[in-house]
mmCIF file of C-alpha atoms and ligand atoms in Angstrom:
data_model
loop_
_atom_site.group_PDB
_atom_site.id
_atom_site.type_symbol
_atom_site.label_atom_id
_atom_site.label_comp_id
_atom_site.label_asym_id
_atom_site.label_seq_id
_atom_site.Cartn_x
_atom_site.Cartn_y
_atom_site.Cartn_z
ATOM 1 C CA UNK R 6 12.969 -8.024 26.695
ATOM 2 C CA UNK R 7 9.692 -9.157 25.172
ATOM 3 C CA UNK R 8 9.030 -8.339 22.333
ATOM 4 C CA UNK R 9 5.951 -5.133 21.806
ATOM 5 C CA UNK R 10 2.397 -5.637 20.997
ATOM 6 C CA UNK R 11 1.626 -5.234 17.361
ATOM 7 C CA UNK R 12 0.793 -1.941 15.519
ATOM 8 C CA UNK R 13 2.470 0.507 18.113
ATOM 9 C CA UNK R 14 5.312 1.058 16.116
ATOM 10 C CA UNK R 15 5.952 2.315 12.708
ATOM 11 C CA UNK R 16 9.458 0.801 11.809
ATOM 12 C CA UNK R 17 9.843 -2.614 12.623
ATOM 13 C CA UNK R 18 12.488 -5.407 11.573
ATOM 14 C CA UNK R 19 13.841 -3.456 8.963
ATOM 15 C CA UNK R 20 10.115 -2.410 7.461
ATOM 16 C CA UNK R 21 9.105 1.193 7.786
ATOM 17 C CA UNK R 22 5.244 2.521 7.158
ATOM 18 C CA UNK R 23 5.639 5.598 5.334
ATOM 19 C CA UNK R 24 2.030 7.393 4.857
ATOM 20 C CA UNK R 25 2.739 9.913 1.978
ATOM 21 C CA UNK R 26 0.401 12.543 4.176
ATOM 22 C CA UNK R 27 -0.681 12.446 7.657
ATOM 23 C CA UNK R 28 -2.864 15.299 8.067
ATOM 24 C CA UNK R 29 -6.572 15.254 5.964
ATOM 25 C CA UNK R 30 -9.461 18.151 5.898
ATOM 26 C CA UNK R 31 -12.193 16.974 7.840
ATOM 27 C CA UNK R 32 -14.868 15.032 5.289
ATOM 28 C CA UNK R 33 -13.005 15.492 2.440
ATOM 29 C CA UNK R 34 -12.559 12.407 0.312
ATOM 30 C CA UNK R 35 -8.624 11.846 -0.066
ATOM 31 C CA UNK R 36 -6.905 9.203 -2.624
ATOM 32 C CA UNK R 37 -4.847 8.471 0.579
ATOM 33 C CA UNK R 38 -1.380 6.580 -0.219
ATOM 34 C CA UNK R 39 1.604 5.154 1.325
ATOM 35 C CA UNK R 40 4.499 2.951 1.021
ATOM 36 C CA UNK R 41 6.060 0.041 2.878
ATOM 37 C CA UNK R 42 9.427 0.486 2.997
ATOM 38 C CA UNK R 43 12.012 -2.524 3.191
ATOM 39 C CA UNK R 44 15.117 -3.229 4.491
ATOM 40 C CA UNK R 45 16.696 -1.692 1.044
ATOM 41 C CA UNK R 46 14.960 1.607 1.439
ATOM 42 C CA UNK R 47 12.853 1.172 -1.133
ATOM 43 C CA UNK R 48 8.888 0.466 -1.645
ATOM 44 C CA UNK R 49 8.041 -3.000 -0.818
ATOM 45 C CA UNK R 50 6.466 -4.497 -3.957
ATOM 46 C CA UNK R 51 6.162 -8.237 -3.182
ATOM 47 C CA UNK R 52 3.842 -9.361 -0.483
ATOM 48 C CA UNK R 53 2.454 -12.709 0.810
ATOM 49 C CA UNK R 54 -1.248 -13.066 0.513
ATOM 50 C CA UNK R 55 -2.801 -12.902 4.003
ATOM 51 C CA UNK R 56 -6.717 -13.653 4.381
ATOM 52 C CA UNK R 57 -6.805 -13.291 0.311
ATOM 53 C CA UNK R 58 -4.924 -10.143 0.301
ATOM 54 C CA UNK R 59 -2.013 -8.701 0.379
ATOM 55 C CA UNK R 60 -2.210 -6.120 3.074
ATOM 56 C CA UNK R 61 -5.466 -5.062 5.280
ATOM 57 C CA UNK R 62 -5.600 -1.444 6.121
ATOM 58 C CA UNK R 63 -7.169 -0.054 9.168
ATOM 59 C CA UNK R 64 -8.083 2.811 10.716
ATOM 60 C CA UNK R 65 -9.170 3.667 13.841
ATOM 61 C CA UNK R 66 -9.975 7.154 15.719
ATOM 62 C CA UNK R 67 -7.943 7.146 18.784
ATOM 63 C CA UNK R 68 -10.673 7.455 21.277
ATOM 64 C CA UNK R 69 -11.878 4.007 19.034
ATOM 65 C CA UNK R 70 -15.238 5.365 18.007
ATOM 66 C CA UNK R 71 -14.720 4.917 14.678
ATOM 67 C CA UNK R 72 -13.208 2.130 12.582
ATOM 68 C CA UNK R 73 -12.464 1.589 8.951
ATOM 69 C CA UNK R 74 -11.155 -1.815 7.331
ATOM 70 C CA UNK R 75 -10.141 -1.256 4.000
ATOM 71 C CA UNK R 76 -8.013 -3.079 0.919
ATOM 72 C CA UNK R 77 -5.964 -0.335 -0.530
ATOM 73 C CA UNK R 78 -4.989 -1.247 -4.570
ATOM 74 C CA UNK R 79 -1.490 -0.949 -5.689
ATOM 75 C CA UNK R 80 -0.621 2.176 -7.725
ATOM 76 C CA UNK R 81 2.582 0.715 -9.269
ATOM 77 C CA UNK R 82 6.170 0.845 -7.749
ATOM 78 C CA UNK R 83 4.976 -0.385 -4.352
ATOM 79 C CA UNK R 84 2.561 2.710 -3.250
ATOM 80 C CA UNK R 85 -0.322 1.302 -1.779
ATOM 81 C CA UNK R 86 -3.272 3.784 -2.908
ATOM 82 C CA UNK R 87 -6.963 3.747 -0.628
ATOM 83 C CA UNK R 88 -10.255 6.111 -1.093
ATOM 84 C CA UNK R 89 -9.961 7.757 2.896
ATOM 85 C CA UNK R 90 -12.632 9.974 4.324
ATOM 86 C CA UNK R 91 -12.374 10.697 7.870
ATOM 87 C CA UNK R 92 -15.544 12.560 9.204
ATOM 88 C CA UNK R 93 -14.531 14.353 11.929
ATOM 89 C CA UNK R 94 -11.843 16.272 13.391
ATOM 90 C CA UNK R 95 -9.262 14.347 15.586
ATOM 91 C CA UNK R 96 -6.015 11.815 15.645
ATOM 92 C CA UNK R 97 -6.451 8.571 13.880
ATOM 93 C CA UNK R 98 -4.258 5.415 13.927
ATOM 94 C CA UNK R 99 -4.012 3.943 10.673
ATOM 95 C CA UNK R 100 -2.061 0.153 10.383
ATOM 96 C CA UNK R 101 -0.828 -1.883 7.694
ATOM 97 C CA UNK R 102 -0.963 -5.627 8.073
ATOM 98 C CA UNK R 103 0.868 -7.573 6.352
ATOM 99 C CA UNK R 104 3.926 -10.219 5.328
ATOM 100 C CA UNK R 105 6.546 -9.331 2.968
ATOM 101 C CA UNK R 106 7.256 -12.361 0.609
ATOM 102 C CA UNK R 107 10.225 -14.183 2.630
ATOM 103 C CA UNK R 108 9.502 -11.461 4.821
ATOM 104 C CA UNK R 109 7.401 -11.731 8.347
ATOM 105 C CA UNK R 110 3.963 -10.799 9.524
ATOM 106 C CA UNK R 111 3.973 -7.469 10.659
ATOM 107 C CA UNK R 112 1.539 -4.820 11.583
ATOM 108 C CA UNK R 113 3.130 -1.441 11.541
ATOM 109 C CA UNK R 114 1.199 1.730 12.871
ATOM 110 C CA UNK R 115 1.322 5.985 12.318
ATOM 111 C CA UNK R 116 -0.950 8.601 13.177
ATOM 112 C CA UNK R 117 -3.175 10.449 11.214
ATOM 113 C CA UNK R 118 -4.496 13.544 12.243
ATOM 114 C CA UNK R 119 -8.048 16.051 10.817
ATOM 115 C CA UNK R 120 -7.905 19.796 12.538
ATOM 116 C CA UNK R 121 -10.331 21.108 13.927
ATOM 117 C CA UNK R 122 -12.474 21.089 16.877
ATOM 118 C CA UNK R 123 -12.118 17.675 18.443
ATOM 119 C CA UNK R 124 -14.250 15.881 21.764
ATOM 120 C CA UNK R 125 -13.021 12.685 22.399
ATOM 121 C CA UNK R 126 -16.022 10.172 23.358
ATOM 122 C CA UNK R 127 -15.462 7.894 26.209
ATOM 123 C CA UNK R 128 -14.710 3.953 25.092
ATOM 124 C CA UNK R 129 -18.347 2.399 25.249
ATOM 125 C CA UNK R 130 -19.247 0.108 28.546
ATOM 126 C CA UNK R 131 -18.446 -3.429 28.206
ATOM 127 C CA UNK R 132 -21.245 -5.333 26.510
ATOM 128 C CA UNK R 133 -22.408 -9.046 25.441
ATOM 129 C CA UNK R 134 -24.447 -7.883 22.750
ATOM 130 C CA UNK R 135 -23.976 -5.360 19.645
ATOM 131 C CA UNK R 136 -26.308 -3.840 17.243
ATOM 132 C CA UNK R 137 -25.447 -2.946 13.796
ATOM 133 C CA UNK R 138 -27.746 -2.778 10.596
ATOM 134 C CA UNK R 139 -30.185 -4.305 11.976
ATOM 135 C CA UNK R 140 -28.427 -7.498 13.361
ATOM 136 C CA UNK R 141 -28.276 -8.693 16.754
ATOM 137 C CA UNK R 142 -24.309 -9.878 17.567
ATOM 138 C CA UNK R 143 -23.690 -11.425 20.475
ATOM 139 C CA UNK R 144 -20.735 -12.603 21.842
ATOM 140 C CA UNK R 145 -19.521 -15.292 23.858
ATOM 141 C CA UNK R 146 -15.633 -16.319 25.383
ATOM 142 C CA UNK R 147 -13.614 -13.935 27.294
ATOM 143 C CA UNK R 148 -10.203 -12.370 26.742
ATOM 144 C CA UNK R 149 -7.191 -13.066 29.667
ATOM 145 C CA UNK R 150 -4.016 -12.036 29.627
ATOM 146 C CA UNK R 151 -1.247 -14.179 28.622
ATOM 147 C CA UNK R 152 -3.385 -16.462 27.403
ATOM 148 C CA UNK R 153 -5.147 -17.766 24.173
ATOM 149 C CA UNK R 154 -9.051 -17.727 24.641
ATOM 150 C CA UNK R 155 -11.901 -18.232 22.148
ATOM 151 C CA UNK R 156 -14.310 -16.070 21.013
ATOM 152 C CA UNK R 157 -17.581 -17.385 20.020
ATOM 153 C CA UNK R 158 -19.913 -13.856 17.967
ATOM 154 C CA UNK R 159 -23.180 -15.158 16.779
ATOM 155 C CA UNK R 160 -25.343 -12.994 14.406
ATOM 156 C CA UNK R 161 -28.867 -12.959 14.572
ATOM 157 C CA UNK R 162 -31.912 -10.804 12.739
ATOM 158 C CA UNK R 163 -35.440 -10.255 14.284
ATOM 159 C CA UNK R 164 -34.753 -13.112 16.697
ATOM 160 C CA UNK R 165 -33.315 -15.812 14.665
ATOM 161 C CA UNK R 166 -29.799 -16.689 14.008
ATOM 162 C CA UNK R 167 -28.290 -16.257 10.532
ATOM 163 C CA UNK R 168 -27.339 -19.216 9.242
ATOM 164 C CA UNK R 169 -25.981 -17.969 5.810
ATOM 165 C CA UNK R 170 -23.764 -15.337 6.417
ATOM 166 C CA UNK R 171 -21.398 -15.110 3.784
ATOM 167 C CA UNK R 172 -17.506 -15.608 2.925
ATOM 168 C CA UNK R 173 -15.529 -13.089 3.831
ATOM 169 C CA UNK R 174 -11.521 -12.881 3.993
ATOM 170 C CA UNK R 175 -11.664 -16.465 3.299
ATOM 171 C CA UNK R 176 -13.472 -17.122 6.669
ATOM 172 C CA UNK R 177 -17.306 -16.344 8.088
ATOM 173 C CA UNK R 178 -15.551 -12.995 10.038
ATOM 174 C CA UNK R 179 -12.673 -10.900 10.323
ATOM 175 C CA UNK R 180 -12.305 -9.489 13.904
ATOM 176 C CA UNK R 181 -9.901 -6.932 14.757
ATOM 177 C CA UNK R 182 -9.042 -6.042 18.420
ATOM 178 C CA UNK R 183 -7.176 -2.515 19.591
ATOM 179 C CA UNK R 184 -6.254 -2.283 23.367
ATOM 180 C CA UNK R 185 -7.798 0.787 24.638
ATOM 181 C CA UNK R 186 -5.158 3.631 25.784
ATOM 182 C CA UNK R 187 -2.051 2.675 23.264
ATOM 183 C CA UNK R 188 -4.140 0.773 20.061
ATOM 184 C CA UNK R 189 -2.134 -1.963 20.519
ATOM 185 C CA UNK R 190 -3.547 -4.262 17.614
ATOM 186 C CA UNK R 191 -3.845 -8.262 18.933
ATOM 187 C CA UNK R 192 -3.539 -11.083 16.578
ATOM 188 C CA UNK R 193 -6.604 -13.007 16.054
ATOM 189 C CA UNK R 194 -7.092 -16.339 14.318
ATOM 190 C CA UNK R 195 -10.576 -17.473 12.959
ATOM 191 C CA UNK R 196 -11.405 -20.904 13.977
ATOM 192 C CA UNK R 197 -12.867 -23.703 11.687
ATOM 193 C CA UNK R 198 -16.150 -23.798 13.360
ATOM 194 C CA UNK R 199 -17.960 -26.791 15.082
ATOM 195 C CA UNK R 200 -21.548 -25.177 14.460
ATOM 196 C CA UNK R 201 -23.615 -22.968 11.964
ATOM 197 C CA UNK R 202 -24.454 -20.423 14.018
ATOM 198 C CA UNK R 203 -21.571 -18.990 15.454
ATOM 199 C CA UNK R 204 -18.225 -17.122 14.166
ATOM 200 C CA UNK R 205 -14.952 -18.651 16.569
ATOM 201 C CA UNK R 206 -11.995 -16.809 16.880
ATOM 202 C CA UNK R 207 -8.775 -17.582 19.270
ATOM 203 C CA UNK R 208 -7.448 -14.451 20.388
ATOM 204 C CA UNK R 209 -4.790 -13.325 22.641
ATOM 205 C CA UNK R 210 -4.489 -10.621 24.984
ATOM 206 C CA UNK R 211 -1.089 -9.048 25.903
ATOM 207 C CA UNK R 212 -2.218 -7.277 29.148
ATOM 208 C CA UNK R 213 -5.524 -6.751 31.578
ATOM 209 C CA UNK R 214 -7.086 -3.844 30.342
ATOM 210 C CA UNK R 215 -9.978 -2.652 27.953
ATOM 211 C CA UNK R 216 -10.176 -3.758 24.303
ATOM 212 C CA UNK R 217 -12.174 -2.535 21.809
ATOM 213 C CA UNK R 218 -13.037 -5.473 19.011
ATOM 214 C CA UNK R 219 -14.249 -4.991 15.598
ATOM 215 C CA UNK R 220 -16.436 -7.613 13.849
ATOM 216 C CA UNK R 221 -16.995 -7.622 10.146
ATOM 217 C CA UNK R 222 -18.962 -9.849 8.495
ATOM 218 C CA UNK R 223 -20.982 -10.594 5.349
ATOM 219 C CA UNK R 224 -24.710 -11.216 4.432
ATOM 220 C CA UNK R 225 -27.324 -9.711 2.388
ATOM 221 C CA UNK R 226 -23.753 -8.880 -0.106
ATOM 222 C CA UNK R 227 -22.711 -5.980 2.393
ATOM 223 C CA UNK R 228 -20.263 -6.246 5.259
ATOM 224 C CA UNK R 229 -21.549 -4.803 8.806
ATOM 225 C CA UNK R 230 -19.074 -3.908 10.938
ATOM 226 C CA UNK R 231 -20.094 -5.144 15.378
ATOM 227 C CA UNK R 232 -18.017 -3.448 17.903
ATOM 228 C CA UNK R 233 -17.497 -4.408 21.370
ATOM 229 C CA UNK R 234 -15.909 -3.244 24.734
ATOM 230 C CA UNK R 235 -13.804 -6.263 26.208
ATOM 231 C CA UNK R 236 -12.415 -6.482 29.232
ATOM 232 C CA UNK R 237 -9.633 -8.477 30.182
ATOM 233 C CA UNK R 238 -8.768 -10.515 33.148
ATOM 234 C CA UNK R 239 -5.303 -11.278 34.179
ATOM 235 C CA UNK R 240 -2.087 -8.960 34.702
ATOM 236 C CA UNK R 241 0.263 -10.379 32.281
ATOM 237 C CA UNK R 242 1.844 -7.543 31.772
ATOM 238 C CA UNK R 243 0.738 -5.708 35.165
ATOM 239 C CA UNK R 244 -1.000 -2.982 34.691
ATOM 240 C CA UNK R 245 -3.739 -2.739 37.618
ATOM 241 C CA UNK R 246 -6.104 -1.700 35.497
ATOM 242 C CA UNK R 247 -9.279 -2.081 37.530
ATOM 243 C CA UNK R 248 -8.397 1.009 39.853
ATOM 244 C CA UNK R 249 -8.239 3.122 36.726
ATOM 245 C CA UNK R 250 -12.352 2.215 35.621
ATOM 246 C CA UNK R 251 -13.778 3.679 38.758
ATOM 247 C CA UNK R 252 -17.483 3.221 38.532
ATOM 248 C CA UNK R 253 -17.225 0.146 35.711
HETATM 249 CU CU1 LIG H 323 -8.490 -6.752 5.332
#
């Protein structure tokens, strides 16, 4: 059997995610904490640095309206501590990406959950082009099943490109990308780039389908987050897809 996507499990390989809570009051700022648990039992406390750091923590509401990237610090003994605020009622995803030292890359996933009243808001139509903070993101390359593609974002402001954005996660981007309907979480590689203007990624899709992508990159000293509906060709893992976006 092939092996899953990333992220839809929360035990994997002999590494368990164990969130210390799962349910938060709505807008109510939580020291939010968890542990990665190894093959021992026991808190994980060695880790491989990924992308200059040791594990990248994400959130994501489930209807993918919302998305947090965040570096939690270690509180000692291998629990991973993070400032968390989730605005709204709802169920979240939260994952944990990272590699164990002698240990390999994983991204494990749980749910999160705020109660209240909750509307899910419908995954936004596929689009080229992003706004965010005032920048113009645009993005070039398609994702196919099965297959590795490239993805080509370029950032511009008031009609030029930015040519100076800055470092960020050792790269000019980080880009994360959730498959609409399961969160699925795809691993993306940035790409030494051939020209200034652009940010490169190779990405691969496991299945046809909608994908939600998150862009975060650096300039002016802030990081702005560009988000994007993808949709992917192909039927790798045959889905049919298309009939299910009447009116797309
Ligand atoms: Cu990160």
């Amino acid at each position: 059997m092939a092996s899953a996507p990333p992220g839809l499990q929360i035990s994997q390989d002999g590494y368990t995610l164990v969130p210390l809570t799962t349910t938060l009051k709505r807008g109510k700022a939580t020291d939010f904490r968890f542990t990665v648990n190894g093959p021992d039992g026991a808190p994980v406390t060695r880790y491989q640095v990924k992308h200059e750091k040791k594990l990248h923590f994400i959130v994501v509401s489930r209807d993918l309206g919302d998305f947090w990237h965040l570096h939690p610090e270690e509180a000692g003994d291998g629990v991973w501590s993070v400032p968390l605020t989730l605005p709204d009622a709802g169920a979240y995803r939260m994952f944990a990406d990272f590699a164990p030292e002698g240990g390999p890359d994983l991204t494990l996933g749980a749910d999160l959950f705020v109660p209240g009243d909750y509307r899910p808001r419908p995954l936004p139509p596929v689009e080229r082009t992003a706004q965010v903070d005032g920048y113009t993101v645009t993005l070039a390359g398609d994702l196919t099943a099965g297959q590795v593609t490239k993805l080509v974002f370029t950032v511009s402001k008031d009609g030029t490109p930015v040519g100076d954005l800055e470092p960020y996660l050792g790269a000019k981007g980080h880009l994360v990308a959730i498959r609409a309907g399961d969160l699925a979480y795809l691993h993306v590689h940035p790409e030494e780039d051939t020209t200034a203007a652009g940010v490169t990624f190779a990405a691969s899709a496991p299945s046809g389908g909608d994908y939600r992508l998150f862009l975060d990159f650096k300039h002016g000293g802030t990081v702005h987050t560009a988000a994007f509906t993808v949709r992917s060709t192909g039927t790798a893992a045959g889905h049919g897809l298309e009939d299910a976006h009447p009116g797309h």
